[in-house]
Each structure stands twice: as structure tokens, then as C-alpha cells.
Tab-separated table of C-alpha atoms and ligand atoms in Angstrom:
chain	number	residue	atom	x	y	z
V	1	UNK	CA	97.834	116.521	130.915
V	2	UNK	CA	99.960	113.358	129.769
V	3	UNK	CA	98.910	111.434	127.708
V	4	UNK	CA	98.486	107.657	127.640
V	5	UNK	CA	100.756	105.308	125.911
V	6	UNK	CA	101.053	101.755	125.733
V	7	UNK	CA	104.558	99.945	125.124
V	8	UNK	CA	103.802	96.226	124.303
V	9	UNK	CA	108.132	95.394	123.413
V	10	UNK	CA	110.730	95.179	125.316
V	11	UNK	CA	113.089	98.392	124.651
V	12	UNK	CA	116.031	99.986	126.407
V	13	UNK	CA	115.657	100.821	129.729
V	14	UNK	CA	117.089	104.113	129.152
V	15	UNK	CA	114.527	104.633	126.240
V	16	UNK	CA	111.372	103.331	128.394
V	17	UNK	CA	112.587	105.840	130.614
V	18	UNK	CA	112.006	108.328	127.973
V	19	UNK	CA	108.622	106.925	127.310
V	20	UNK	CA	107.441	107.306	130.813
V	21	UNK	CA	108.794	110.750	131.410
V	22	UNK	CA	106.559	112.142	128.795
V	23	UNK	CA	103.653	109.826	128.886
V	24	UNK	CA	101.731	108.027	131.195
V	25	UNK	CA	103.021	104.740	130.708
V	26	UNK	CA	101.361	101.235	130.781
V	27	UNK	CA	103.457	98.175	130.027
V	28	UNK	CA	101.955	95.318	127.861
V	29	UNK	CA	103.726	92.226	129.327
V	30	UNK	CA	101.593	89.562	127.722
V	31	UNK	CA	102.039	87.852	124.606
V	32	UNK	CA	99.916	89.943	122.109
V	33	UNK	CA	99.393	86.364	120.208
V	34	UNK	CA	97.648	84.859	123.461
V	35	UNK	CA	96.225	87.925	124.451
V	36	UNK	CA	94.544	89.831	122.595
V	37	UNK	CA	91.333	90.542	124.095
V	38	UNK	CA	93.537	91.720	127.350
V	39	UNK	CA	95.550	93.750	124.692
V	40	UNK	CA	92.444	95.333	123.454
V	41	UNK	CA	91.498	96.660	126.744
V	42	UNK	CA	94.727	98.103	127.698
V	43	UNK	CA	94.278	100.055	124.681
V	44	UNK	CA	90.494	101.011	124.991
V	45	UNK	CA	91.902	104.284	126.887
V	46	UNK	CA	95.452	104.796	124.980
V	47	UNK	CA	96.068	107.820	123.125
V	48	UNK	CA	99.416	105.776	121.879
V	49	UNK	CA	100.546	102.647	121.214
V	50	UNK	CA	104.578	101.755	120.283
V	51	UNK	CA	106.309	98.526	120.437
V	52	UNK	CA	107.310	95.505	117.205
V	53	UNK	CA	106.038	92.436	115.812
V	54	UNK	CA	102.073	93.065	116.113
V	55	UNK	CA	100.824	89.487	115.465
V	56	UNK	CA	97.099	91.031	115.520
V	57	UNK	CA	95.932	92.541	112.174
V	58	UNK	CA	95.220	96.585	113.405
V	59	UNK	CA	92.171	97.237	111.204
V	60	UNK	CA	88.737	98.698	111.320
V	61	UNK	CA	87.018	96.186	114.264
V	62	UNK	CA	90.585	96.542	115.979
V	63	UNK	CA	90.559	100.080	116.229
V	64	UNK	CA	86.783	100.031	116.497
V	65	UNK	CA	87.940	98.882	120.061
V	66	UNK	CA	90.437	101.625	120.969
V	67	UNK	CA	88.347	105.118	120.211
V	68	UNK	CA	91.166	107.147	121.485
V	69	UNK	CA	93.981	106.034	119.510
V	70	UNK	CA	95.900	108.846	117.810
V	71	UNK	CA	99.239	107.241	117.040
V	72	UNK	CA	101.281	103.927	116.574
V	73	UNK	CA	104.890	103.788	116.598
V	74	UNK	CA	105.774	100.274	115.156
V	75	UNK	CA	109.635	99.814	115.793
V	76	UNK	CA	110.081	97.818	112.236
V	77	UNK	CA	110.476	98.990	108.818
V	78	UNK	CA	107.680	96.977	107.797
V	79	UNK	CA	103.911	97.837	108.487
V	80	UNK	CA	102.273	95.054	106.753
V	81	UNK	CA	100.067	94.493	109.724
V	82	UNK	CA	98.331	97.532	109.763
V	83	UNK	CA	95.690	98.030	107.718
V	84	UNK	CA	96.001	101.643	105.808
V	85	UNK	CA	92.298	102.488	104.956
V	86	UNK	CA	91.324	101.676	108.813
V	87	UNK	CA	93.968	103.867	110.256
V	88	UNK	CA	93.031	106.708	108.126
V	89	UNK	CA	89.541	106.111	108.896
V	90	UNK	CA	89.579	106.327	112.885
V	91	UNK	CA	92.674	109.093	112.228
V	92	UNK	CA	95.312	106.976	113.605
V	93	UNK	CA	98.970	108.340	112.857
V	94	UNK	CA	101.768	105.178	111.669
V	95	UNK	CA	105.013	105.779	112.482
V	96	UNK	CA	108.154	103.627	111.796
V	97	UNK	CA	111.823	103.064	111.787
V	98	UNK	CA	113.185	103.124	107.859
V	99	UNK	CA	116.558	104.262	108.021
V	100	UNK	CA	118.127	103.125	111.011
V	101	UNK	CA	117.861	99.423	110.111
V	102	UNK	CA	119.317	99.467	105.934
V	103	UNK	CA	122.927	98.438	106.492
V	104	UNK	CA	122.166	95.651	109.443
V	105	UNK	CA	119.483	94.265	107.184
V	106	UNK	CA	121.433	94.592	103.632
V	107	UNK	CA	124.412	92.745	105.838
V	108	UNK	CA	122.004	90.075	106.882
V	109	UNK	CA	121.008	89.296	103.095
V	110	UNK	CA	124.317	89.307	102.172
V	111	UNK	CA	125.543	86.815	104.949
V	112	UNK	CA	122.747	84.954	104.219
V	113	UNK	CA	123.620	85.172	100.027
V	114	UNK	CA	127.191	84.261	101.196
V	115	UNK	CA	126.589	81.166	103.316
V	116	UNK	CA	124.258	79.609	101.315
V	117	UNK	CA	126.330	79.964	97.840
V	118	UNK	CA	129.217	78.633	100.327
V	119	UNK	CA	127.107	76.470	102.141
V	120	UNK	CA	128.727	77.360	104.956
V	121	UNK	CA	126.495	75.835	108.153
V	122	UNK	CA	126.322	72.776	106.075
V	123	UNK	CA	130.274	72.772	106.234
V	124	UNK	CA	130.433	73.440	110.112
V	125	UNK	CA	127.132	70.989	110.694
V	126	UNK	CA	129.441	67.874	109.058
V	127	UNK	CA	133.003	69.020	111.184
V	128	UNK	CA	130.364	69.085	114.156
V	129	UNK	CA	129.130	65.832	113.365
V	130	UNK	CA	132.982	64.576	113.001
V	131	UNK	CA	132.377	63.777	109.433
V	132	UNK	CA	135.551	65.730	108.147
V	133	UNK	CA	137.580	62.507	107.638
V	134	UNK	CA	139.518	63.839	104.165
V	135	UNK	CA	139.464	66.597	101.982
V	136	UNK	CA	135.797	67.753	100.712
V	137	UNK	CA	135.004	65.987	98.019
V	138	UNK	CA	132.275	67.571	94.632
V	139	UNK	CA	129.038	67.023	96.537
V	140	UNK	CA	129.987	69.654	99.248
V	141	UNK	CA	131.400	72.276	96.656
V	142	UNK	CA	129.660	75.712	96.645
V	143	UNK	CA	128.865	78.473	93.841
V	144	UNK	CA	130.934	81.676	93.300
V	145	UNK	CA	129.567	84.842	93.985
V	146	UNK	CA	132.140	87.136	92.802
V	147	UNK	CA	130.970	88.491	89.135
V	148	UNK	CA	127.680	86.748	89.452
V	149	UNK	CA	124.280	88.538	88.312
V	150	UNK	CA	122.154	89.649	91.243
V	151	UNK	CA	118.473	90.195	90.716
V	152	UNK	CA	117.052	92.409	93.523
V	153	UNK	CA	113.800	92.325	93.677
V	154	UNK	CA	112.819	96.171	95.555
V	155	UNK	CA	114.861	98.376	94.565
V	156	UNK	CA	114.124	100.881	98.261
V	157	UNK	CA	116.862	101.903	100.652
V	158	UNK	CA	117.782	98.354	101.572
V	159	UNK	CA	118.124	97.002	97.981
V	160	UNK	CA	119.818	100.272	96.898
V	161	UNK	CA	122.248	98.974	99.748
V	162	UNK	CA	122.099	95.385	99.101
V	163	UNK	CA	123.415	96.556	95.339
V	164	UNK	CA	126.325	98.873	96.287
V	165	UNK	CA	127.550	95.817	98.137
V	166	UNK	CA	126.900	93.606	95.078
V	167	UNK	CA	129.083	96.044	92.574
V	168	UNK	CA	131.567	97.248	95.211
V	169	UNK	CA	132.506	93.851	96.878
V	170	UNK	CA	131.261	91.180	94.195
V	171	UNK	CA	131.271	93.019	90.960
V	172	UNK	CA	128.261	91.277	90.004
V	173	UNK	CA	126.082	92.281	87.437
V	174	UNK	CA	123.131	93.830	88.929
V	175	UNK	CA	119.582	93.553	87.485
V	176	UNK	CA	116.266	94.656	89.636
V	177	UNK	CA	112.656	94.477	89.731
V	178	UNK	CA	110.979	97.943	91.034
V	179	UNK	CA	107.893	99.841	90.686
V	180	UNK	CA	109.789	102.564	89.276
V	181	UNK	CA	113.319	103.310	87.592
V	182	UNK	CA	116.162	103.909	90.940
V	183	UNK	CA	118.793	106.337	88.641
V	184	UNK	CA	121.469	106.236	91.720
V	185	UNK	CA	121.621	102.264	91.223
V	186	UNK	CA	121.659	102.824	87.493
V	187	UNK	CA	124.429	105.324	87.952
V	188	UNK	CA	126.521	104.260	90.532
V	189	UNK	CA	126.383	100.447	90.399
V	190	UNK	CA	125.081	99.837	86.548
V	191	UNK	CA	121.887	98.141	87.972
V	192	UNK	CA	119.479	97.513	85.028
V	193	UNK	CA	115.756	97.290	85.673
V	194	UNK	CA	114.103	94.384	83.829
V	195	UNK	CA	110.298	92.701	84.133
V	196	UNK	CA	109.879	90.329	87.199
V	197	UNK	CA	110.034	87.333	84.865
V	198	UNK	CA	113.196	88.584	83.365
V	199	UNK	CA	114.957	89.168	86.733
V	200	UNK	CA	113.695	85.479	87.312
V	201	UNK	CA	115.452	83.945	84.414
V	202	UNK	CA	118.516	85.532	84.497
V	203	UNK	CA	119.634	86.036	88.104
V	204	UNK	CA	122.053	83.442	89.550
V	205	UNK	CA	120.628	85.049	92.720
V	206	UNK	CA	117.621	86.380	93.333
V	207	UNK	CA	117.389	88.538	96.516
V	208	UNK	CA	113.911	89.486	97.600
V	209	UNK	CA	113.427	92.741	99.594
V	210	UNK	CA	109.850	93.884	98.504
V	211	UNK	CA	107.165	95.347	101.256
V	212	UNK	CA	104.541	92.947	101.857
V	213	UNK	CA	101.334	94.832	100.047
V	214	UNK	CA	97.982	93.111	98.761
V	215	UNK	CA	100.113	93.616	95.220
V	216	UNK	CA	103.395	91.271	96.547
V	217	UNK	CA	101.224	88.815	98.533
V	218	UNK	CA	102.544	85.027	96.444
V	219	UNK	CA	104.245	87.290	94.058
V	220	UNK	CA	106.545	84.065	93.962
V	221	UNK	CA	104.480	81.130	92.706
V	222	UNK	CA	105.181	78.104	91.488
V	223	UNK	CA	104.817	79.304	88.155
V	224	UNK	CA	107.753	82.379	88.881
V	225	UNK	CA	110.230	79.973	90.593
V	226	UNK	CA	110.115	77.503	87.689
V	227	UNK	CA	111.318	80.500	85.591
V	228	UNK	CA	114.544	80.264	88.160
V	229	UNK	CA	117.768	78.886	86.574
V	230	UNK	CA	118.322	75.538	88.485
V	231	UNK	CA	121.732	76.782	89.530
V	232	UNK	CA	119.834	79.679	90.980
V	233	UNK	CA	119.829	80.864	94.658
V	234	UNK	CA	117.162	82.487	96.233
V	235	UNK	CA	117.150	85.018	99.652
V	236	UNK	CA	114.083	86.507	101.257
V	237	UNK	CA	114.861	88.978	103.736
V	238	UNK	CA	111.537	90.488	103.090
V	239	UNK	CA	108.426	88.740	104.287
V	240	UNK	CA	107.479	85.327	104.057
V	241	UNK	CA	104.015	85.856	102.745
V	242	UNK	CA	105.440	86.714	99.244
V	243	UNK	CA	106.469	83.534	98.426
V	244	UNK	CA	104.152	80.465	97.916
V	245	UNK	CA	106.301	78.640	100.867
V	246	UNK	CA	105.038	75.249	99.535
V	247	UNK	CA	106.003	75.398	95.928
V	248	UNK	CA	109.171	76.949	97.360
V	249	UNK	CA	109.840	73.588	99.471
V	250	UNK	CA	108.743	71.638	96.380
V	251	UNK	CA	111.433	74.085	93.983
V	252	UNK	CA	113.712	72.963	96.894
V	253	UNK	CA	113.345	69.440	96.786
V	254	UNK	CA	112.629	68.649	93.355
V	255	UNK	CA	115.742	71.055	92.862
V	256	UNK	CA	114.571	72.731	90.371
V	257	UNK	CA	116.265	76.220	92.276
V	258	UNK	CA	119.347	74.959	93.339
V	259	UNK	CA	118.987	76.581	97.207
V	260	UNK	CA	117.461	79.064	99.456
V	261	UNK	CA	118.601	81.483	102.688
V	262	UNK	CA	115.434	82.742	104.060
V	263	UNK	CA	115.163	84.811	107.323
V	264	UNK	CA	111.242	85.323	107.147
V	265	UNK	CA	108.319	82.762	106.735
V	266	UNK	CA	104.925	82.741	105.862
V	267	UNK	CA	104.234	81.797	109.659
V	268	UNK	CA	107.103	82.539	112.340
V	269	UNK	CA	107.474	80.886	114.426
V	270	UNK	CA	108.448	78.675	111.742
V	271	UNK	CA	106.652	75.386	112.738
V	272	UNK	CA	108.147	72.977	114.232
V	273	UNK	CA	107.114	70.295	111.490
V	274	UNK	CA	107.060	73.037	108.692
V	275	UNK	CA	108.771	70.647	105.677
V	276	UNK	CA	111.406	73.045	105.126
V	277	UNK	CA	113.357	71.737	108.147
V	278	UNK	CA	114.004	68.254	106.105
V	279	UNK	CA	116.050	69.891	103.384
V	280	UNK	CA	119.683	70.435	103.461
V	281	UNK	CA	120.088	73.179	100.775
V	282	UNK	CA	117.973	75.799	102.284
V	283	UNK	CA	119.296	78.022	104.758
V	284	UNK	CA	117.276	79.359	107.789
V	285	UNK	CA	116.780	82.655	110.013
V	286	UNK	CA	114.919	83.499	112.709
V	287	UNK	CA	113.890	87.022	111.318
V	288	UNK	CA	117.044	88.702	112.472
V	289	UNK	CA	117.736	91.250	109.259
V	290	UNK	CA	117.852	94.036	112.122
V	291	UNK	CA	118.666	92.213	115.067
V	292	UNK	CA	121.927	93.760	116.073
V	293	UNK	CA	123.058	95.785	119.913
V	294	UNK	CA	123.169	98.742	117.435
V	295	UNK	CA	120.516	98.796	115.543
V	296	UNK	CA	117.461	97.361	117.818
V	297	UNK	CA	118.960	100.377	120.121
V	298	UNK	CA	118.516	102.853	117.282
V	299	UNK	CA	115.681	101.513	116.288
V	300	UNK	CA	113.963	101.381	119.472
V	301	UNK	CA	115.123	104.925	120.615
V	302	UNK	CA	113.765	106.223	116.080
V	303	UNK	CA	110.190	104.599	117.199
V	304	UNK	CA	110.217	106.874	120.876
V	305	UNK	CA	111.049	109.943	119.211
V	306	UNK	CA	108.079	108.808	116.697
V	307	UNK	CA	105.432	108.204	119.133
V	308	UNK	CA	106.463	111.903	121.027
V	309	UNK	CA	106.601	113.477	117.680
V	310	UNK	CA	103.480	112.072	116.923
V	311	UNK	CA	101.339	112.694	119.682
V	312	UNK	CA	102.098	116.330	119.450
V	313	UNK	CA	99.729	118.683	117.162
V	314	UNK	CA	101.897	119.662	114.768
V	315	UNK	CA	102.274	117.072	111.561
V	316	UNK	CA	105.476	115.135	112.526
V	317	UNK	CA	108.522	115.716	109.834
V	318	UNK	CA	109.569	112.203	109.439
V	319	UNK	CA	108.636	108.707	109.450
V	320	UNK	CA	104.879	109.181	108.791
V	321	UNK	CA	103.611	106.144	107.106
V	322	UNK	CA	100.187	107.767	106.470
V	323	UNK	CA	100.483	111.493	106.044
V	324	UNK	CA	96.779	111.778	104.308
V	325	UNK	CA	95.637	110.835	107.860
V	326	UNK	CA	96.710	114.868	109.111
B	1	LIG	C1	111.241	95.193	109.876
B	1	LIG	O1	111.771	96.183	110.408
B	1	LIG	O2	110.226	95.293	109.181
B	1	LIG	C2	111.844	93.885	110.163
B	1	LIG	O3	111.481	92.920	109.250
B	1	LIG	C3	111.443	93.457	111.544
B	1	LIG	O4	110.074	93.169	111.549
């Protein structure tokens, strides 16, 4: 007998198709964010559930609410909304999407690095406004990149890619923050691994690419910003929640960092009064490190094969979040 899955994203057609050839198939049109006691029920009676951006925390009382839940297939990198000890718990399998996504994202951060060191929109915002009138004078001048030190805070696949552009492209000077020592970066690029608060000090750019965990939750406070050079740039293409968003506006404002591209936000939405939009040096993005044709496709068509791989018996061979679940 099929079994019942629940897509709550929009995906391919061609890879929904996939999806409802091997599964029953219910579609989750609402908004999860609105809806969640409507979401709940859809998934009382899934055995699956696959889809992105989960604005509901999955923990114990969630799953509490869907006994039959075997598997989720989140169609992200990230899993920060579900809760580890609750899946393994009720014996719910995580799948997600690590690989297909490193070079879109790592080319994000880098635009984002690039445009904010050249303040770029800034640039096009005053031609649009017709306020090119002669040539630019100090005040609009940016900050080389090229032979610059880097500090990449997360040294995983999409910092290890984030560096090989660094040294390849830039020939910066590469220093990192990481649980453990990365020997390819050390090799290849002559990335250094240093203390947090030494990346801080001596990065002209500090790039932040961590996984949201209880451990990186505000692991940029006031107190770690005001170790930032105040020439210093800073880029989150991580999550929002790792930076103290206020005493990042205040950094900001007070210049005490000199600027900031961010593409993720302690609440996105980012509101539509959130202080940030009164600055000019910070640089924002709607959450779009993967948000290419290619790579939503890929992704979307990793996260099918993940819930069909998952749903089966046998242990699945690849991107299993949770493997002590079984
Ligand atoms: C990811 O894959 O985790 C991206 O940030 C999209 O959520």
C-alpha cells in the first residue's frame, strides 16, 4: 500500500509528479505560519512530510500530533527548526539537501562580500535617483577586496567553498573559526584556524556561515562585534538568529563595523519597520543564498529522492540528518 505524504512547498511539476507516483499525495496549500492547526491535521495521518521553510518549531507536542510520522524531507541545508531529541524520540527520519546548494550559496556570500565592499546598490540607488551630476567624490569610495584577510566563520562545505574563492580569485589571507581543524583549507588555500575572538579582530571581513545550534544562537553580541576592526565588513549568509540583530544595527550606526550584507534575519520577513532599513551601509537579502533555476530544481528533486529513500526500510545512504534514529 502507498504511503501518505504531505508536500507543504511549491516544487517542480515534474518532481511533484514524482511525489505522487509513489505516494499518496496531499498538497499543503496554506501558509504553514497562519495555519498551523490545519497543518497539524493534514499530518495527523502522514507517514511523510517534505517541503522548505517550516516556520513551526517540529518538536515533541508537534509530533505528539502526527503519530504516524516516519520521515521529513526538508528541501534546505539548514534544519534548525527541527528539534533533534523529539525526532529521535517519536522515530522520525530528517532528511536534507547539503550538497546541491554549496556553490549557489558560496556565490551569494561572495556577491554579497563584493557589493557591499563596492557599495554597489548604493552606486546604482544615487544614478537612479539622478544624483550622478560629476565624478564620485571620497564619501562614495569603497574598500578593496583583493589581498584582504577573510575570516570565515564555519569552516563546512560552503565555507570550504566560500575560501577557495577567497585564495583563487582574491588572494586574501584566509583565517576561520571551526569546531575542528579543515586540513583541505589549510592545504589548498593556507586558511589558518584561530579563536572566534581572534577571527574577530583581525578579519577585514568576516563571513558568517555557521548552522544555527543552541551553541551559535547570539554567538555575535555586542561584546564580539566591538572586537570588529571599524573598517571591518560583515556577511551572514547563515541564519539571522546568530547575531544579536540590535547591537548589530547599533555596530551599524554608531559605525563602529564599517558595513554589513546580510541575506538572513533574526525574523524574515524582515519587518517592515525593522531599524535596519534606515541605514545606508548595510546591505540586504531576502534569504536567496540558494535561490537559483538550478539549484531550487536540484534541490527540490535531492529532497524527493530523500523522502522515497526514506520511507523505505532499509537505512537511507545519504542525507540522514539523524542516523541514531534507525
Ligand atoms: C538552507 O538551505 O538552509 C537555506 O538557508 C534555505 O533555508
Amino acid at each position: 500500500m502507498k504511503k501518505n505524504v504531505v508536500l507543504f512547498s511549491k516544487i517542480p511539476a515534474d518532481q511533484q509528479e514524482r511525489l505522487a507516483q509513489a505516494f499518496n499525495l496531499t498538497l499543503f496549500q496554506g501558509d504553514p505560519k497562519t495555519d498551523i492547526s490545519e497543518f497539524i491535521q493534514i499530518l495527523a495521518n502522514a507517514d511523510g512530510m517534505i517541503g522548505s521553510n517550516i516556520p513551526t518549531r517540529i518538536d515533541d507536542s508537534f509530533l505528539q500530533q502526527t503519530p504516524k510520522l516516519k520521515a521529513a524531507a526538508t528541501i534546505s541545508v539548514g534544519f534548525d527548526n527541527y528539534d533533534l531529541l523529539a525526532l529521535k524520540k517519536h522515530g522520525v527520519r530528517l532528511m536534507n539537501t547539503p550538497k546541491v546548494l554549496t556553490e549557489s550559496t558560496a556565490d551569494l556570500i561572495f556577491t554579497l562580500l563584493m557589493a557591499t565592499a563596492r557599495r554597489t546598490v548604493e552606486l546604482s540607488n544615487l544614478i537612479h535617483n539622478g544624483g550622478w551630476n560629476k565624478s564620485i567624490t571620497p564619501e562614495y569610495f569603497g574598500t578593496d577586496i583583493y589581498g584582504k584577510t577573510i575570516g570565515i566563520l564555519g569552516m563546512g562545505r560552503i565555507g570550504q567553498a566560500i575560501a577557495k574563492r577567497a585564495h583563487c580569485g582574491f588572494d586574501m589571507n584566509i583565517i576561520y573559526y571551526n569546531r575542528s581543524a579543515n586540513t583541505h583549507v589549510e592545504q589548498a588555500y593556507h586558511a589558518k584556524r584561530l579563536e572566534l575572538d581572534d577571527v574577530l579582530k583581525q578579519a577585514d571581513f568576516v563571513v558568517i556561515i555557521l548552522p544555527l545550534t543552541d551553541q551559535t544562537k547570539r554567538l555575535i553580541t555586542k561584546q564580539k562585534l566591538a572586537l570588529m576592526k571599524s573598517s571591518a565588513i560583515l556577511i551572514n549568509g547563515a541564519r539571522g538568529a546568530i547575531i544579536d540583530e540590535q547591537a548589530l544595527y547599533e555596530a551599524l550606526k554608531n559605525k563602529t563595523i564599517k558595513a554589513a550584507g546580510l541575506d538572513v534575519f533574526e525574523v524574515e520577513p524582515l519587518a517592515k519597520d525593522s531599524p535596519l532599513l534606515k541605514l545606508d551601509n548595510v546591505l540586504l537579502s531576502p534569504h536567496v543564498g540558494s535561490a537559483t533555476t538550478e539549484t531550487r530544481y536540484a534541490m527540490a528533486k535531492c529532497a524527493v529522492d530523500n523522502i522515497i529513500s526514506a520511507l523505505k526500510p532499509e537505512q537511507p545512504t545519504e542525507n540522514w540528518v539523524n542516523p541514531e534514529v534507525g
